Amino acid sequence: MRKLMNMKASDIDFYNLGFNFIETKTMFVSDFKDGKWSEGKLVPFGPFEISPGACILNYGQGIFEGMKALRAKTGEIVLFRPHENGKRLNDSADRMLLPNYDVDKFVDNVKQVVKANKDYVPPYDSGGALYIRPILIGNGPILGVAPANEHKLIIFTVPVGPYFPEGFKAIDLEISKKYTRAAPGGSGYAKTCCNYAPTMKPAKETKAKGFAQIIYLDAAHMEYIDEVGTANFFAIINGKLATPKAVGTILPGITRRSVLEIAEKKLGMEVEERDISYKELFEDSCTEAFCTGTAAIITPIGSVVLEDQKKVWNNGEPGELTKKLYDLLTGIQRLEIKDEFGWIVKVE
Ligand code: PLP
Ligand code: COI
């Protein structure tokens, strides 16, 4: 394991990457002290000292982002809508009483880290990416439940393949009536680590039953779909593309927003952000389903199970519209298709 973590870029088999931690060369670090951020700098990737009294260790005052640097068809290294990640970082920071970070500076720093680790960006034809993980944590010590007075922004990178080992193959999901992920008034819309640790046990249990992930229902009624463990949910119902409304309990995904725009503007589809009852999935009017995320990209859903009910779409194969949306999204992301939306930011 240690060997894998320390691999030189030249030793990595970029064509067989999973979604696993691998060290890269350089990370960015900035410290927030006395009410302001330090200029920040690139440093060798590695551990840093932290007080056992740190707010992040005791009370979980921490947030993160997930982005990808891709090798485009043109050979350039590109980012997908990085300013949106910068804005969402600040929305999450507001919820967790962490300091905001200037969005343009954030994007500049992301570019610097990617450039410094460019040997780790997987080749265009591998389908892989350099995953970018910004974390913002309260590292100052505190005893009462209150925000830290010192914070740290770190941006590191990891070369990755597909998040779901199935790749662009349909996954099987379980709808849970046992667990929920977020409740109204909680922190579901923020990308805080506090939302992820409690999903590990449900994910472990469902994987042991052969499912890739859980579909969480809304905590108030246990009826409407919130999202998949680490991705947003979509279904084609009565020919319209429907996704749960981003009302505070789900993460407002950047892929989610992009898929809505692509479906409307490039495929002329009617799109709906609304409450979707899990019961609708079992009806004939629901003809395809998939989930979206930076890591998941667009992952088709082959079947869902709730207790003794099961729905299988297209014999477990990706649906036609799901495939079209996947080709359009990944085509724009890798500059195979003209970026009419102005979403791509070039690193070099
Ligand atoms: N929902 C959750 C809980 C996530 O962790 C993610 C991943 O970031 C998403 C949805 C998808 O968001 P995005 O498309 O911005 O990556
Ligand atoms: C992402 O899609 O970027 C995520 O953050 C999902 C997961 C790996 C937490």
Coordinates of N, CA and C and ligand atoms in Angstrom, one line a residue, residues 19 64 66 131 133 163 191 196 230 294-295, ligand 2:
F19 N -10.4 4.5 -7.9 CA -10.6 5.8 -7.2 C -9.9 5.6 -5.8
F64 N -14.9 20.3 2.1 CA -14.0 20.0 1.0 C -14.7 20.2 -0.3
G66 N -14.5 18.8 -4.6 CA -14.0 17.7 -5.5 C -14.1 18.3 -6.9
Y131 N -7.8 14.1 -10.0 CA -8.8 14.6 -9.0 C -8.2 15.6 -8.1
R133 N -8.6 17.8 -4.7 CA -9.3 17.8 -3.4 C -8.9 19.0 -2.6
Y163 N -15.0 6.3 -10.5 CA -15.4 6.2 -9.1 C -16.1 4.9 -8.8
K191 N -20.8 20.9 1.6 CA -19.9 19.8 1.4 C -19.0 19.7 2.6
Y196 N -20.5 13.0 5.5 CA -19.9 11.8 4.8 C -19.7 10.6 5.8
T230 N -23.1 9.6 -3.0 CA -22.1 10.6 -3.4 C -22.4 11.2 -4.7
T294 N -18.9 14.8 -9.9 CA -17.5 15.0 -10.4 C -16.9 13.6 -10.5
A295 N -16.9 12.9 -9.4 CA -16.3 11.5 -9.4 C -17.1 10.6 -10.3
Ligands
COI2 C1 -17.0 14.2 -6.0 O1 -17.8 13.7 -6.9 O2 -16.1 15.0 -6.2 C2 -17.1 13.8 -4.6 O3 -16.7 14.5 -3.8 C3 -17.7 12.5 -4.3 C4 -17.0 11.6 -3.3 C5 -15.7 11.0 -3.7 C6 -17.0 12.2 -1.9

